[in-house]
Structure formats: structure tokens, C-alpha cells
Coordinates of C-alpha atoms and ligand atoms in Angstrom, one line a residue:
X1 CA 174.5 154.2 5.8
X2 CA 174.1 153.1 2.2
X3 CA 177.3 153.2 0.0
X4 CA 175.3 155.1 -2.6
X5 CA 173.5 158.2 -2.8
X6 CA 171.4 160.3 -5.2
X7 CA 173.0 163.2 -7.1
X8 CA 172.2 165.7 -9.9
X9 CA 174.8 164.8 -12.5
X10 CA 175.5 166.9 -15.5
X11 CA 176.3 164.2 -18.1
X12 CA 176.8 166.7 -21.1
X13 CA 175.4 170.4 -21.8
X14 CA 171.5 170.2 -21.6
X15 CA 171.9 166.6 -20.1
X16 CA 171.3 166.4 -16.4
X17 CA 170.2 163.2 -14.9
X18 CA 169.5 162.1 -11.1
X19 CA 171.7 159.1 -10.7
X20 CA 173.0 156.9 -8.1
X21 CA 176.7 157.5 -7.3
X22 CA 179.2 156.3 -4.6
X23 CA 178.7 158.2 -1.2
X24 CA 181.6 160.6 -0.7
X25 CA 184.0 160.0 2.4
X26 CA 186.2 162.1 4.4
X27 CA 189.7 161.8 3.3
X28 CA 191.5 164.8 4.5
X29 CA 191.8 165.7 8.2
X30 CA 190.1 169.3 7.5
X31 CA 187.2 167.6 5.7
X32 CA 183.5 167.4 6.9
X33 CA 181.1 165.0 5.6
X34 CA 177.7 167.0 5.4
X35 CA 174.2 165.4 4.9
X36 CA 172.8 168.0 2.3
X37 CA 169.3 169.3 3.6
X38 CA 168.9 172.3 1.1
X39 CA 170.7 173.2 -2.1
X40 CA 169.8 175.8 -4.7
X41 CA 170.4 176.1 -8.2
X42 CA 172.5 179.2 -8.9
X43 CA 172.7 181.3 -12.2
X44 CA 176.4 180.0 -12.3
X45 CA 175.2 176.6 -12.8
X46 CA 173.9 177.3 -16.2
X47 CA 177.1 178.1 -17.5
X48 CA 178.0 174.3 -17.8
X49 CA 174.3 173.4 -18.4
X50 CA 174.1 175.7 -21.3
X51 CA 177.7 174.7 -22.3
X52 CA 179.6 178.1 -21.9
X53 CA 181.8 176.6 -19.3
X54 CA 183.1 173.2 -20.6
X55 CA 183.1 170.3 -18.1
X56 CA 184.2 167.1 -18.2
X57 CA 181.3 164.5 -18.3
X58 CA 179.3 163.3 -15.3
X59 CA 180.0 166.3 -12.9
X60 CA 178.0 166.5 -9.8
X61 CA 176.8 170.3 -9.8
X62 CA 175.7 172.7 -7.1
X63 CA 177.6 175.3 -4.6
X64 CA 174.9 176.7 -2.6
X65 CA 174.0 174.5 0.1
X66 CA 173.5 173.8 4.0
X67 CA 173.0 170.7 6.1
X68 CA 174.1 168.7 9.0
X69 CA 177.6 167.2 9.8
X70 CA 177.7 163.5 9.7
X71 CA 181.4 163.1 10.1
X72 CA 184.5 165.5 10.9
X73 CA 188.0 164.9 10.2
X74 CA 190.4 164.9 13.2
X75 CA 191.7 168.6 12.4
X76 CA 188.3 170.2 12.3
X77 CA 187.6 172.2 15.4
X78 CA 184.4 174.5 14.9
X79 CA 182.0 171.6 13.9
X80 CA 181.1 168.3 15.2
X81 CA 178.5 165.8 14.0
X82 CA 175.0 167.0 14.4
X83 CA 176.0 170.6 14.0
X84 CA 174.1 172.1 11.2
X85 CA 175.8 174.6 8.8
X86 CA 176.0 176.5 5.6
X87 CA 179.0 176.6 3.3
X88 CA 180.7 179.3 1.3
X89 CA 180.5 178.3 -2.4
X90 CA 184.3 178.9 -2.7
X91 CA 187.1 176.9 -1.1
X92 CA 190.2 178.8 -0.2
X93 CA 193.4 177.4 1.3
X94 CA 193.3 179.8 4.2
X95 CA 197.1 180.2 4.9
X96 CA 198.8 181.7 1.6
X97 CA 199.6 185.5 1.2
X98 CA 196.3 186.3 -0.4
X99 CA 194.3 184.4 2.1
X100 CA 196.1 186.3 5.1
X101 CA 195.5 189.7 3.4
X102 CA 191.7 188.8 3.3
X103 CA 191.9 188.6 -0.4
X104 CA 191.1 184.8 -1.1
X105 CA 190.1 185.7 -4.6
X106 CA 193.7 185.7 -5.4
X107 CA 194.3 182.4 -3.6
X108 CA 196.0 180.1 -5.9
X109 CA 194.2 177.3 -4.0
X110 CA 190.7 178.6 -4.6
X111 CA 188.4 175.8 -5.5
X112 CA 184.4 176.0 -6.3
X113 CA 182.3 173.1 -5.5
X114 CA 180.6 171.4 -8.5
X115 CA 182.3 173.1 -11.6
X116 CA 184.8 170.4 -12.8
X117 CA 188.4 169.7 -12.7
X118 CA 189.4 173.3 -13.9
X119 CA 187.9 174.9 -10.8
X120 CA 189.5 172.5 -8.2
X121 CA 187.5 169.1 -9.0
X122 CA 185.4 169.1 -6.2
X123 CA 182.1 167.4 -6.2
X124 CA 178.9 169.7 -6.0
X125 CA 176.4 169.5 -3.4
X126 CA 173.2 168.7 -5.3
X127 CA 173.4 165.4 -4.0
X128 CA 172.6 163.6 -0.6
X129 CA 176.0 164.3 0.9
X130 CA 179.0 166.3 0.0
X131 CA 182.5 166.5 1.4
X132 CA 183.5 170.1 2.4
X133 CA 187.5 170.6 2.5
X134 CA 188.9 173.2 4.9
X135 CA 185.6 172.9 6.8
X136 CA 186.6 175.4 9.6
X137 CA 187.1 178.1 7.1
X138 CA 184.3 177.1 4.6
X139 CA 181.4 176.3 6.9
X140 CA 179.6 178.4 9.3
X141 CA 177.4 176.8 12.0
X142 CA 173.8 177.8 12.1
X143 CA 172.3 179.4 14.9
X144 CA 170.6 176.9 17.3
X145 CA 167.5 179.0 17.3
X146 CA 167.3 180.7 13.9
X147 CA 165.5 184.0 13.9
X148 CA 165.3 184.7 10.2
X149 CA 164.7 181.3 8.3
X150 CA 166.9 178.7 7.0
X151 CA 166.2 179.7 3.3
X152 CA 167.5 183.1 4.0
X153 CA 170.7 181.6 5.7
X154 CA 171.2 179.0 2.8
X155 CA 171.8 182.1 0.5
X156 CA 174.7 183.5 2.7
X157 CA 177.0 181.0 1.1
X158 CA 176.7 182.7 -2.4
X159 CA 174.2 184.8 -4.1
X160 CA 173.3 187.0 -1.0
X161 CA 177.1 187.4 0.1
X162 CA 178.1 188.0 -3.6
X163 CA 175.4 190.7 -4.0
X164 CA 176.3 192.1 -0.5
X165 CA 180.2 192.3 -1.1
X166 CA 179.5 193.8 -4.5
X167 CA 177.9 196.7 -2.9
X168 CA 180.1 196.8 0.3
X169 CA 183.3 197.1 -1.5
X170 CA 182.3 200.3 -3.5
X171 CA 179.6 202.0 -1.1
X172 CA 180.0 205.0 1.1
X173 CA 177.1 205.7 3.5
X174 CA 174.8 208.2 1.8
X175 CA 175.4 207.1 -1.8
X176 CA 173.0 206.4 -4.7
X177 CA 173.2 202.9 -5.9
X178 CA 171.9 201.8 -9.2
X179 CA 171.6 198.1 -9.7
X180 CA 171.4 196.9 -13.4
X181 CA 169.6 193.6 -13.5
X182 CA 166.9 192.4 -11.2
X183 CA 167.8 188.7 -11.0
X184 CA 168.8 186.8 -7.8
X185 CA 172.4 188.6 -7.4
X186 CA 170.9 192.0 -8.4
X187 CA 168.1 191.8 -6.0
X188 CA 170.5 190.8 -3.3
X189 CA 172.6 193.7 -4.0
X190 CA 169.6 196.0 -3.9
X191 CA 168.7 194.5 -0.3
X192 CA 172.3 195.0 0.7
X193 CA 172.4 198.5 -0.5
X194 CA 169.5 199.5 1.6
X195 CA 170.7 197.6 4.6
X196 CA 174.2 199.3 4.3
X197 CA 172.7 202.9 4.2
X198 CA 172.4 203.9 0.7
X199 CA 170.6 207.2 0.2
X200 CA 168.7 205.8 -2.6
X201 CA 168.5 202.4 -4.4
X202 CA 167.7 202.1 -8.1
X203 CA 167.0 198.9 -10.0
X204 CA 166.8 198.6 -13.7
X205 CA 165.3 195.7 -15.5
X206 CA 162.7 194.8 -18.2
X207 CA 160.7 192.3 -16.3
X208 CA 157.7 193.8 -14.4
X209 CA 157.7 191.0 -12.0
X210 CA 161.2 191.4 -11.0
X211 CA 160.8 195.1 -10.7
X212 CA 158.1 194.8 -8.4
X213 CA 160.5 192.4 -6.2
X214 CA 162.9 195.2 -6.3
X215 CA 160.2 197.7 -5.2
X216 CA 159.2 195.3 -2.4
X217 CA 163.0 195.5 -0.9
X218 CA 163.1 199.3 -0.9
X219 CA 164.3 200.2 -4.3
X220 CA 162.9 202.6 -7.0
X221 CA 162.3 200.5 -10.0
X222 CA 163.1 201.7 -13.5
X223 CA 161.7 199.7 -16.6
X224 CA 164.2 199.9 -19.2
X225 CA 161.5 198.8 -21.8
X226 CA 159.4 202.0 -21.0
X227 CA 162.1 204.8 -20.2
X228 CA 165.7 205.2 -21.1
X229 CA 167.5 204.0 -17.9
X230 CA 170.2 207.0 -18.3
X231 CA 167.4 209.7 -18.4
X232 CA 165.6 207.9 -15.4
X233 CA 168.8 207.6 -13.3
X234 CA 169.6 211.2 -14.0
X235 CA 166.1 212.4 -12.8
X236 CA 166.5 210.4 -9.8
X237 CA 169.8 211.5 -8.9
X238 CA 169.6 215.6 -9.5
X239 CA 171.4 214.8 -12.8
X240 CA 174.4 213.3 -10.7
X241 CA 174.1 209.7 -11.9
X242 CA 174.6 206.8 -9.6
X243 CA 177.5 207.0 -7.1
X244 CA 177.9 203.1 -7.3
X245 CA 176.5 200.9 -10.1
X246 CA 176.3 197.2 -9.7
X247 CA 176.3 195.0 -13.0
X248 CA 174.2 192.3 -11.7
X249 CA 173.6 190.5 -14.9
X250 CA 177.1 189.8 -16.4
X251 CA 176.5 190.9 -20.0
X252 CA 177.9 193.5 -22.2
X253 CA 174.5 195.3 -22.8
X254 CA 174.3 195.5 -18.8
X255 CA 177.8 196.8 -18.4
X256 CA 177.2 199.6 -21.2
X257 CA 174.1 200.5 -19.2
X258 CA 176.5 200.8 -16.1
X259 CA 179.0 203.1 -17.9
X260 CA 176.1 205.6 -18.9
X261 CA 174.5 205.8 -15.7
X262 CA 177.4 205.9 -13.4
X263 CA 178.2 209.4 -11.9
X264 CA 181.6 211.1 -12.1
X265 CA 184.2 209.6 -9.7
X266 CA 181.6 206.9 -9.2
X267 CA 182.1 203.0 -9.2
X268 CA 181.2 200.2 -11.3
X269 CA 181.0 196.7 -9.2
X270 CA 180.7 193.6 -11.2
X271 CA 179.9 190.7 -9.4
X272 CA 178.3 188.8 -12.5
X273 CA 180.5 186.3 -14.2
X274 CA 182.2 187.4 -17.5
X275 CA 183.7 184.7 -19.8
X276 CA 184.3 186.8 -22.6
X277 CA 187.9 187.6 -23.9
X278 CA 187.4 191.1 -24.8
X279 CA 184.5 193.6 -24.9
X280 CA 184.2 197.1 -26.0
X281 CA 183.7 199.8 -23.5
X282 CA 183.7 203.7 -23.7
X283 CA 186.9 203.8 -22.0
X284 CA 187.9 207.6 -22.9
X285 CA 184.8 208.5 -21.0
X286 CA 185.3 206.3 -18.2
X287 CA 188.7 207.6 -17.7
X288 CA 188.0 211.3 -18.0
X289 CA 185.0 210.7 -15.5
X290 CA 187.3 209.0 -13.0
X291 CA 185.3 206.0 -12.7
X292 CA 186.6 203.0 -10.9
X293 CA 185.8 199.3 -12.2
X294 CA 185.8 196.5 -9.5
X295 CA 185.6 192.7 -10.9
X296 CA 186.1 189.5 -9.6
X297 CA 184.8 186.4 -7.5
X298 CA 183.2 187.7 -4.4
X299 CA 185.1 187.3 -1.1
X300 CA 182.5 185.1 0.5
X301 CA 184.5 183.7 3.2
X302 CA 185.3 187.1 4.8
X303 CA 181.8 188.5 4.7
X304 CA 179.4 185.6 5.4
X305 CA 179.5 186.4 9.0
X306 CA 178.3 190.0 8.2
X307 CA 175.7 188.7 6.0
X308 CA 174.4 186.0 8.5
X309 CA 174.2 188.6 11.3
X310 CA 172.1 191.1 9.1
X311 CA 170.1 188.2 8.0
X312 CA 169.4 187.0 11.7
X313 CA 168.5 190.9 12.4
X314 CA 165.9 190.8 9.8
X315 CA 167.7 193.3 7.5
X316 CA 168.3 190.8 4.6
X317 CA 165.6 188.5 3.3
X318 CA 167.0 186.7 0.2
X319 CA 164.6 183.8 0.5
X320 CA 161.9 186.1 -0.9
X321 CA 163.4 185.4 -4.2
X322 CA 162.8 181.6 -4.2
X323 CA 160.2 181.0 -6.8
X324 CA 160.3 176.9 -6.6
X325 CA 161.0 174.3 -3.9
X326 CA 161.5 170.9 -5.5
X327 CA 162.8 167.6 -4.2
X328 CA 166.4 166.6 -5.7
X329 CA 164.6 163.8 -7.6
X330 CA 163.0 166.4 -9.7
X331 CA 166.4 168.3 -10.7
X332 CA 166.3 167.3 -14.4
X333 CA 162.8 169.4 -14.6
X334 CA 164.2 172.1 -12.1
X335 CA 167.2 172.8 -14.6
X336 CA 164.8 173.1 -17.5
X337 CA 162.7 175.6 -15.8
X338 CA 165.5 177.5 -14.6
X339 CA 167.2 177.4 -18.0
X340 CA 164.0 178.7 -19.8
X341 CA 163.9 181.8 -17.2
X342 CA 160.6 180.2 -15.8
X343 CA 161.9 180.0 -12.2
X344 CA 163.8 182.9 -10.5
X345 CA 165.4 180.8 -7.8
X346 CA 165.0 177.1 -7.2
X347 CA 165.7 175.4 -3.9
X348 CA 166.2 171.5 -4.1
X349 CA 165.6 169.2 -1.1
X350 CA 167.8 166.1 -1.6
X351 CA 166.4 164.4 1.4
X352 CA 162.8 164.5 0.2
Ligands
LIG1 ZN1 176.8 180.7 -7.5
LIG2 ZN1 195.2 180.7 0.0

């Protein structure tokens, strides 16, 4: 095996190059070296790409990926060379108090692939090979005969499970769910709400193509450019508002819409990433109406298995949002397309 590999390296904001870099090796007993076969570009990757998260220079990006185990450290029990697996985008320690309480978002040892030293210094997976620490906890073996598709299972490691958990932590069967934003996570949340037994799912966006996708997964589309989302949601919910509102965007305008359309006693669940230090919210009104707000990084490791099972059962089909499939060698162009919102979701193939 060559000592180098190709990787998508963020040299500085807006400067992403595909370079030859040293191939990583297993160093800890719980590590797995994975040959990456599919890796997606996530909305979160745009934070460092556009300079909103400041990274050190020359970081390999990428935290949505699947591939084949090449080498497993001596402590790895669940995987052997040759196994194919998908990774959780977040790595946890697995044995602290928070991890034991199934609350890994509070794990002080949390790390995310490809987001620099501040988030644990793990190399990302938009590369030919990647080292996965705590592999027994972080990787899930793919079924030998996949009934859904590999692309569907790829998304279990991040966006699909992020959308799913945002709904699952808030939903009671029979609730009406409104999703603000029909981007990848919003569409995954809408699919999850349908699969988990929401009475009605409403998706609010401005882009007709994205709203058509929402309708295709069983949601009622509301075009905010044509009608006030507040009026539309009230019309669709016998004047109650939505029991659960998902902010699938992660921007103040979306959160304000969520505050308006949520029903009294309802829940706003926020999977989107917020980097603002403070924001203005109609807090008195939220308090009077007894609205709960749920935030934070998704609890991926504890929900991946549910998502993979529902995907294999044909209830979740996230790969439908994939708009582009490109070789890793074209990552520079892929980031430009994604940054200019000309692609909804891009899967890169490092082996092509
Ligand atoms: Zn992500
Ligand atoms: Zn922990």
C-alpha cells in the first residue's frame, strides 16, 4: 500500500485543494483504519469553508463516510478487516458519566472528524483512508445484503440521524410536525416525522424544488414566499399551531418562524448549528405558551441503529436528496457548487 493518499484539504477559507498527504495508521488499540468508499459534503463543512469556524490551516474535511476496514487495533471486537461499515460523525469516549447516561453530547471527550483541533483534531474522511478511534462505538457494520442502498445508509452517520433524533426527542405519536427549511437535515426530519407516526408533517421553505421533495416524502409543502407560514400552519392545524417544530436551518429567521408556528405547550427542536453568541427571541410569549426548546449536537451513536433499521425497512430514504456524485479528485469543484447552493447534497468517491 502506498504511503500517501489523496485528500480534500482546506488550506484556508474558500481554498480547498485535493493533495497527496501521508496515509494515516492505526496508533491506538481501539482504532480502525478504514478505506473510504463514499463520503458526503455536509452543511457543517461550509462553516470552516466559508470561514465562520476558524480552523488551523491544512485540515482534511469530512465527517459523513462509509468504507471497508483495512486494519483493526487489538482492542477492536466488533469489526475485522474486510468488514464494511458506516461511521458516526461524532466520536465519544464511551465510558464517562454522560456516555453511560446515553447523553454523549455532554461527553467531555467528544470529537468530530475533520473540524480541526478545537473539535478534537481528528482528520476528516474526504480522503482515501481515515482512522476511526473507538471503532466499536463509532462504526456500524453494514448488512451483508443491503436491502435499501449504500447511499441511504451513508447518511445514518450524520444528517439522517440528526434529523431523526431532532424529531424523536420531541414527538408524541399523533403530533403535528412543522419543519422550517427543506435542506438536507430538514428533509431528513420530515421523513422521520412521517416514519415515527406524526399525524401531519408540514415543511416550510422558499425553494419550489425543495418543497417538491418535501411533498414526495409525505409532507404538506408551504412556500413562505407565497403565503405567511403562520397563517398556513394555523390553517393546517385547526388553529392550534404545530406540536413539534424543527428548525432545520440554524439561522435566526428560521428560529423566529419556529417561535410563531409552534402550538401552546409545543416543542421547538433545533438540530441546526448556531454559532451566534446571542439572539433576540420572543421569550415572554414562549414562556406564557409553555414552549420547550431542545438544542444541541445530535445523539448519533445512540440512534444510528434505529435509523439503519428503519432505512433497511424502506421507511427512510435519505439518498433521494443526493443531487451530485463526483470523484474526490473533483472536490474543489464540488465545494464551489455546494457553497453556491447549486447542489443539495454531494457524495464524493475517493476510490474513483
Ligand atoms: Zn454534518
Ligand atoms: Zn464520554
